[in-house]
PDB file of N, CA and C in Angstrom:
ATOM      1  N   MET A   1      45.459  19.834 -28.345  1.00 75.00           N
ATOM      2  CA  MET A   1      45.058  18.579 -28.917  1.00 75.00           C
ATOM      3  C   MET A   1      46.119  18.065 -29.882  1.00 75.00           C
ATOM      4  N   ILE A   2      46.771  18.976 -30.595  1.00 84.00           N
ATOM      5  CA  ILE A   2      47.826  18.588 -31.528  1.00 84.00           C
ATOM      6  C   ILE A   2      48.989  17.973 -30.773  1.00 84.00           C
ATOM      7  N   ASP A   3      49.259  18.512 -29.569  1.00 89.00           N
ATOM      8  CA  ASP A   3      50.334  17.992 -28.722  1.00 89.00           C
ATOM      9  C   ASP A   3      50.089  16.518 -28.381  1.00 89.00           C
ATOM     10  N   ILE A   4      48.858  16.173 -28.089  1.00 87.00           N
ATOM     11  CA  ILE A   4      48.509  14.784 -27.758  1.00 87.00           C
ATOM     12  C   ILE A   4      48.713  13.897 -28.978  1.00 87.00           C
ATOM     13  N   ALA A   5      48.299  14.365 -30.137  1.00 89.00           N
ATOM     14  CA  ALA A   5      48.465  13.583 -31.361  1.00 89.00           C
ATOM     15  C   ALA A   5      49.940  13.359 -31.671  1.00 89.00           C
ATOM     16  N   LEU A   6      50.757  14.380 -31.487  1.00 91.00           N
ATOM     17  CA  LEU A   6      52.193  14.240 -31.733  1.00 91.00           C
ATOM     18  C   LEU A   6      52.811  13.218 -30.783  1.00 91.00           C
ATOM     19  N   LYS A   7      52.450  13.300 -29.516  1.00 92.00           N
ATOM     20  CA  LYS A   7      52.984  12.346 -28.538  1.00 92.00           C
ATOM     21  C   LYS A   7      52.496  10.930 -28.838  1.00 92.00           C
ATOM     22  N   TYR A   8      51.232  10.813 -29.250  1.00 91.00           N
ATOM     23  CA  TYR A   8      50.678   9.502 -29.587  1.00 91.00           C
ATOM     24  C   TYR A   8      51.467   8.877 -30.743  1.00 91.00           C
ATOM     25  N   ASN A   9      51.789   9.678 -31.739  1.00 91.00           N
ATOM     26  CA  ASN A   9      52.537   9.182 -32.900  1.00 91.00           C
ATOM     27  C   ASN A   9      53.969   8.790 -32.552  1.00 91.00           C
ATOM     28  N   MET A  10      54.501   9.313 -31.464  1.00 93.00           N
ATOM     29  CA  MET A  10      55.859   8.961 -31.046  1.00 93.00           C
ATOM     30  C   MET A  10      55.909   7.603 -30.335  1.00 93.00           C
ATOM     31  N   LEU A  11      54.763   7.088 -29.922  1.00 93.00           N
ATOM     32  CA  LEU A  11      54.717   5.814 -29.200  1.00 93.00           C
ATOM     33  C   LEU A  11      54.881   4.642 -30.156  1.00 93.00           C
ATOM     34  N   ASP A  12      55.446   3.543 -29.633  1.00 94.00           N
ATOM     35  CA  ASP A  12      55.495   2.326 -30.444  1.00 94.00           C
ATOM     36  C   ASP A  12      54.123   1.655 -30.442  1.00 94.00           C
ATOM     37  N   GLU A  13      53.967   0.617 -31.230  1.00 94.00           N
ATOM     38  CA  GLU A  13      52.666  -0.028 -31.407  1.00 94.00           C
ATOM     39  C   GLU A  13      52.113  -0.577 -30.091  1.00 94.00           C
ATOM     40  N   ASN A  14      52.966  -1.167 -29.272  1.00 95.00           N
ATOM     41  CA  ASN A  14      52.531  -1.724 -27.988  1.00 95.00           C
ATOM     42  C   ASN A  14      52.026  -0.624 -27.054  1.00 95.00           C
ATOM     43  N   ALA A  15      52.751   0.472 -26.976  1.00 94.00           N
ATOM     44  CA  ALA A  15      52.353   1.591 -26.110  1.00 94.00           C
ATOM     45  C   ALA A  15      51.051   2.213 -26.605  1.00 94.00           C
ATOM     46  N   ARG A  16      50.879   2.297 -27.930  1.00 94.00           N
ATOM     47  CA  ARG A  16      49.629   2.827 -28.481  1.00 94.00           C
ATOM     48  C   ARG A  16      48.450   1.937 -28.098  1.00 94.00           C
ATOM     49  N   SER A  17      48.670   0.638 -28.182  1.00 95.00           N
ATOM     50  CA  SER A  17      47.615  -0.304 -27.819  1.00 95.00           C
ATOM     51  C   SER A  17      47.235  -0.155 -26.341  1.00 95.00           C
ATOM     52  N   GLN A  18      48.238  -0.021 -25.485  1.00 95.00           N
ATOM     53  CA  GLN A  18      47.969   0.168 -24.054  1.00 95.00           C
ATOM     54  C   GLN A  18      47.231   1.471 -23.798  1.00 95.00           C
ATOM     55  N   LEU A  19      47.640   2.526 -24.486  1.00 94.00           N
ATOM     56  CA  LEU A  19      46.977   3.818 -24.314  1.00 94.00           C
ATOM     57  C   LEU A  19      45.527   3.754 -24.793  1.00 94.00           C
ATOM     58  N   ASN A  20      45.301   3.087 -25.913  1.00 94.00           N
ATOM     59  CA  ASN A  20      43.929   2.926 -26.410  1.00 94.00           C
ATOM     60  C   ASN A  20      43.081   2.141 -25.408  1.00 94.00           C
ATOM     61  N   ASP A  21      43.645   1.081 -24.832  1.00 94.00           N
ATOM     62  CA  ASP A  21      42.915   0.311 -23.821  1.00 94.00           C
ATOM     63  C   ASP A  21      42.580   1.170 -22.605  1.00 94.00           C
ATOM     64  N   PHE A  22      43.539   1.993 -22.184  1.00 94.00           N
ATOM     65  CA  PHE A  22      43.309   2.852 -21.025  1.00 94.00           C
ATOM     66  C   PHE A  22      42.221   3.883 -21.323  1.00 94.00           C
ATOM     67  N   ILE A  23      42.251   4.447 -22.507  1.00 92.00           N
ATOM     68  CA  ILE A  23      41.215   5.419 -22.885  1.00 92.00           C
ATOM     69  C   ILE A  23      39.847   4.745 -22.921  1.00 92.00           C
ATOM     70  N   ASP A  24      39.783   3.519 -23.473  1.00 91.00           N
ATOM     71  CA  ASP A  24      38.520   2.782 -23.479  1.00 91.00           C
ATOM     72  C   ASP A  24      38.026   2.529 -22.061  1.00 91.00           C
ATOM     73  N   PHE A  25      38.959   2.204 -21.159  1.00 91.00           N
ATOM     74  CA  PHE A  25      38.599   1.987 -19.758  1.00 91.00           C
ATOM     75  C   PHE A  25      38.017   3.261 -19.154  1.00 91.00           C
ATOM     76  N   LEU A  26      38.674   4.388 -19.371  1.00 89.00           N
ATOM     77  CA  LEU A  26      38.171   5.651 -18.828  1.00 89.00           C
ATOM     78  C   LEU A  26      36.795   5.996 -19.387  1.00 89.00           C
ATOM     79  N   LEU A  27      36.593   5.742 -20.669  1.00 88.00           N
ATOM     80  CA  LEU A  27      35.287   6.025 -21.277  1.00 88.00           C
ATOM     81  C   LEU A  27      34.207   5.122 -20.700  1.00 88.00           C
ATOM     82  N   SER A  28      34.515   3.841 -20.514  1.00 86.00           N
ATOM     83  CA  SER A  28      33.511   2.930 -19.956  1.00 86.00           C
ATOM     84  C   SER A  28      33.210   3.275 -18.502  1.00 86.00           C
ATOM     85  N   LYS A  29      34.224   3.705 -17.775  1.00 82.00           N
ATOM     86  CA  LYS A  29      34.035   4.102 -16.375  1.00 82.00           C
ATOM     87  C   LYS A  29      33.156   5.349 -16.296  1.00 82.00           C
ATOM     88  N   ASN A  30      33.327   6.231 -17.231  1.00 79.00           N
ATOM     89  CA  ASN A  30      32.560   7.475 -17.273  1.00 79.00           C
ATOM     90  C   ASN A  30      31.090   7.207 -17.578  1.00 79.00           C
ATOM     91  N   LYS A  31      30.798   6.144 -18.336  1.00 77.00           N
ATOM     92  CA  LYS A  31      29.433   5.832 -18.733  1.00 77.00           C
ATOM     93  C   LYS A  31      28.687   5.010 -17.692  1.00 77.00           C
ATOM     94  N   MET A  32      29.395   4.495 -16.690  1.00 68.00           N
ATOM     95  CA  MET A  32      28.752   3.648 -15.687  1.00 68.00           C
ATOM     96  C   MET A  32      27.744   4.447 -14.875  1.00 68.00           C
ATOM     97  N   LYS A  33      26.655   3.770 -14.517  1.00 70.00           N
ATOM     98  CA  LYS A  33      25.661   4.398 -13.652  1.00 70.00           C
ATOM     99  C   LYS A  33      26.207   4.490 -12.236  1.00 70.00           C
ATOM    100  N   GLU A  34      25.711   5.449 -11.519  1.00 72.00           N
ATOM    101  CA  GLU A  34      26.067   5.547 -10.111  1.00 72.00           C
ATOM    102  C   GLU A  34      25.332   4.434  -9.366  1.00 72.00           C
ATOM    103  N   ILE A  35      26.077   3.666  -8.610  1.00 73.00           N
ATOM    104  CA  ILE A  35      25.506   2.518  -7.913  1.00 73.00           C
ATOM    105  C   ILE A  35      24.796   2.991  -6.647  1.00 73.00           C
ATOM    106  N   ASN A  36      23.601   2.457  -6.422  1.00 78.00           N
ATOM    107  CA  ASN A  36      22.850   2.779  -5.215  1.00 78.00           C
ATOM    108  C   ASN A  36      23.347   1.872  -4.090  1.00 78.00           C
ATOM    109  N   LEU A  37      24.052   2.452  -3.146  1.00 80.00           N
ATOM    110  CA  LEU A  37      24.643   1.682  -2.056  1.00 80.00           C
ATOM    111  C   LEU A  37      23.830   1.748  -0.770  1.00 80.00           C
ATOM    112  N   SER A  38      22.646   2.311  -0.807  1.00 84.00           N
ATOM    113  CA  SER A  38      21.876   2.490   0.422  1.00 84.00           C
ATOM    114  C   SER A  38      21.548   1.151   1.078  1.00 84.00           C
ATOM    115  N   GLU A  39      21.178   0.135   0.271  1.00 83.00           N
ATOM    116  CA  GLU A  39      20.873  -1.173   0.858  1.00 83.00           C
ATOM    117  C   GLU A  39      22.120  -1.769   1.499  1.00 83.00           C
ATOM    118  N   TYR A  40      23.260  -1.635   0.831  1.00 81.00           N
ATOM    119  CA  TYR A  40      24.514  -2.137   1.401  1.00 81.00           C
ATOM    120  C   TYR A  40      24.834  -1.444   2.715  1.00 81.00           C
ATOM    121  N   TYR A  41      24.710  -0.134   2.753  1.00 82.00           N
ATOM    122  CA  TYR A  41      24.998   0.607   3.981  1.00 82.00           C
ATOM    123  C   TYR A  41      24.072   0.175   5.119  1.00 82.00           C
ATOM    124  N   ASN A  42      22.815  -0.049   4.811  1.00 81.00           N
ATOM    125  CA  ASN A  42      21.885  -0.502   5.848  1.00 81.00           C
ATOM    126  C   ASN A  42      22.260  -1.888   6.358  1.00 81.00           C
ATOM    127  N   ARG A  43      22.662  -2.776   5.447  1.00 79.00           N
ATOM    128  CA  ARG A  43      23.017  -4.135   5.847  1.00 79.00           C
ATOM    129  C   ARG A  43      24.322  -4.172   6.628  1.00 79.00           C
ATOM    130  N   ILE A  44      25.319  -3.388   6.215  1.00 80.00           N
ATOM    131  CA  ILE A  44      26.629  -3.434   6.866  1.00 80.00           C
ATOM    132  C   ILE A  44      26.562  -2.860   8.280  1.00 80.00           C
ATOM    133  N   GLN A  45      25.627  -1.969   8.531  1.00 77.00           N
ATOM    134  CA  GLN A  45      25.506  -1.392   9.866  1.00 77.00           C
ATOM    135  C   GLN A  45      25.025  -2.409  10.887  1.00 77.00           C
ATOM    136  N   THR A  46      24.355  -3.449  10.448  1.00 74.00           N
ATOM    137  CA  THR A  46      23.862  -4.460  11.387  1.00 74.00           C
ATOM    138  C   THR A  46      24.926  -5.479  11.756  1.00 74.00           C
ATOM    139  N   VAL A  47      26.035  -5.486  11.046  1.00 75.00           N
ATOM    140  CA  VAL A  47      27.064  -6.494  11.295  1.00 75.00           C
ATOM    141  C   VAL A  47      27.687  -6.334  12.673  1.00 75.00           C
ATOM    142  N   SER A  48      27.962  -5.128  13.087  1.00 69.00           N
ATOM    143  CA  SER A  48      28.688  -4.925  14.330  1.00 69.00           C
ATOM    144  C   SER A  48      27.791  -4.653  15.543  1.00 69.00           C
ATOM    145  N   ARG A  49      26.508  -4.808  15.379  1.00 74.00           N
ATOM    146  CA  ARG A  49      25.612  -4.596  16.518  1.00 74.00           C
ATOM    147  C   ARG A  49      25.539  -5.846  17.367  1.00 74.00           C
ATOM    148  N   TRP A  50      25.712  -5.666  18.656  1.00 78.00           N
ATOM    149  CA  TRP A  50      25.635  -6.786  19.585  1.00 78.00           C
ATOM    150  C   TRP A  50      24.369  -6.636  20.407  1.00 78.00           C
ATOM    151  N   SER A  51      23.686  -7.736  20.555  1.00 83.00           N
ATOM    152  CA  SER A  51      22.486  -7.714  21.377  1.00 83.00           C
ATOM    153  C   SER A  51      22.898  -7.845  22.843  1.00 83.00           C
ATOM    154  N   GLU A  52      21.935  -7.669  23.723  1.00 87.00           N
ATOM    155  CA  GLU A  52      22.212  -7.830  25.151  1.00 87.00           C
ATOM    156  C   GLU A  52      22.607  -9.272  25.462  1.00 87.00           C
ATOM    157  N   GLU A  53      22.029 -10.247  24.711  1.00 88.00           N
ATOM    158  CA  GLU A  53      22.405 -11.648  24.913  1.00 88.00           C
ATOM    159  C   GLU A  53      23.866 -11.880  24.547  1.00 88.00           C
ATOM    160  N   ASP A  54      24.330 -11.215  23.480  1.00 84.00           N
ATOM    161  CA  ASP A  54      25.738 -11.334  23.085  1.00 84.00           C
ATOM    162  C   ASP A  54      26.654 -10.817  24.191  1.00 84.00           C
ATOM    163  N   VAL A  55      26.297  -9.678  24.751  1.00 83.00           N
ATOM    164  CA  VAL A  55      27.109  -9.086  25.818  1.00 83.00           C
ATOM    165  C   VAL A  55      27.086  -9.985  27.052  1.00 83.00           C
ATOM    166  N   ALA A  56      25.930 -10.549  27.366  1.00 87.00           N
ATOM    167  CA  ALA A  56      25.832 -11.452  28.515  1.00 87.00           C
ATOM    168  C   ALA A  56      26.712 -12.684  28.305  1.00 87.00           C
ATOM    169  N   TYR A  57      26.730 -13.213  27.091  1.00 85.00           N
ATOM    170  CA  TYR A  57      27.576 -14.369  26.793  1.00 85.00           C
ATOM    171  C   TYR A  57      29.044 -14.022  26.986  1.00 85.00           C
ATOM    172  N   LEU A  58      29.448 -12.850  26.541  1.00 79.00           N
ATOM    173  CA  LEU A  58      30.843 -12.435  26.721  1.00 79.00           C
ATOM    174  C   LEU A  58      31.184 -12.258  28.202  1.00 79.00           C
ATOM    175  N   ARG A  59      30.228 -11.790  28.969  1.00 81.00           N
ATOM    176  CA  ARG A  59      30.469 -11.652  30.410  1.00 81.00           C
ATOM    177  C   ARG A  59      30.603 -13.030  31.068  1.00 81.00           C
ATOM    178  N   GLU A  60      29.837 -14.016  30.569  1.00 82.00           N
ATOM    179  CA  GLU A  60      29.988 -15.388  31.060  1.00 82.00           C
ATOM    180  C   GLU A  60      31.387 -15.903  30.774  1.00 82.00           C
ATOM    181  N   LEU A  61      31.887 -15.611  29.594  1.00 78.00           N
ATOM    182  CA  LEU A  61      33.254 -16.026  29.265  1.00 78.00           C
ATOM    183  C   LEU A  61      34.245 -15.431  30.247  1.00 78.00           C
ATOM    184  N   ASP A  62      34.006 -14.211  30.625  1.00 75.00           N
ATOM    185  CA  ASP A  62      34.868 -13.549  31.593  1.00 75.00           C
ATOM    186  C   ASP A  62      34.865 -14.322  32.911  1.00 75.00           C
ATOM    187  N   ASN A  63      33.692 -14.787  33.326  1.00 78.00           N
ATOM    188  CA  ASN A  63      33.583 -15.517  34.590  1.00 78.00           C
ATOM    189  C   ASN A  63      34.242 -16.893  34.518  1.00 78.00           C
ATOM    190  N   TYR A  64      34.045 -17.613  33.414  1.00 76.00           N
ATOM    191  CA  TYR A  64      34.543 -18.989  33.325  1.00 76.00           C
ATOM    192  C   TYR A  64      35.999 -19.079  32.895  1.00 76.00           C
ATOM    193  N   TYR A  65      36.430 -18.212  32.022  1.00 76.00           N
ATOM    194  CA  TYR A  65      37.763 -18.344  31.444  1.00 76.00           C
ATOM    195  C   TYR A  65      38.694 -17.193  31.796  1.00 76.00           C
ATOM    196  N   ASN A  66      38.255 -16.321  32.664  1.00 70.00           N
ATOM    197  CA  ASN A  66      39.049 -15.165  33.053  1.00 70.00           C
ATOM    198  C   ASN A  66      39.464 -14.353  31.819  1.00 70.00           C
ATOM    199  N   TRP A  67      38.528 -14.269  30.875  1.00 66.00           N
ATOM    200  CA  TRP A  67      38.750 -13.521  29.646  1.00 66.00           C
ATOM    201  C   TRP A  67      38.104 -12.161  29.801  1.00 66.00           C
ATOM    202  N   LYS A  68      38.869 -11.125  29.671  1.00 65.00           N
ATOM    203  CA  LYS A  68      38.374  -9.768  29.927  1.00 65.00           C
ATOM    204  C   LYS A  68      37.699  -9.190  28.690  1.00 65.00           C
ATOM    205  N   VAL A  69      36.500  -8.688  28.869  1.00 60.00           N
ATOM    206  CA  VAL A  69      35.789  -8.004  27.794  1.00 60.00           C
ATOM    207  C   VAL A  69      36.165  -6.542  27.855  1.00 60.00           C
ATOM    208  N   GLU A  70      36.663  -6.053  26.731  1.00 70.00           N
ATOM    209  CA  GLU A  70      37.046  -4.649  26.686  1.00 70.00           C
ATOM    210  C   GLU A  70      35.807  -3.787  26.535  1.00 70.00           C
ATOM    211  N   GLU A  71      35.652  -2.807  27.391  1.00 69.00           N
ATOM    212  CA  GLU A  71      34.507  -1.901  27.315  1.00 69.00           C
ATOM    213  C   GLU A  71      34.884  -0.694  26.478  1.00 69.00           C
ATOM    214  N   TRP A  72      33.918  -0.192  25.722  1.00 65.00           N
ATOM    215  CA  TRP A  72      34.165   0.941  24.836  1.00 65.00           C
ATOM    216  C   TRP A  72      33.596   2.181  25.443  1.00 65.00           C
TER     217      TRP A  72
END
């Protein structure tokens, strides 16, 4: 701990201010609650789901515009 104090005292005023800001940031980050992301995960999973109507529409595009649908 003494080593940290010695190094802190060697810093100029600007560097001390930046270090104090960084320490405050780390302390505030440590106090933050853990965010419940379950609702987000449930919502994001529905973004990439295609219904059968969506697939049928893409197949129509293939017929009319010679656009190939890549199969997975």
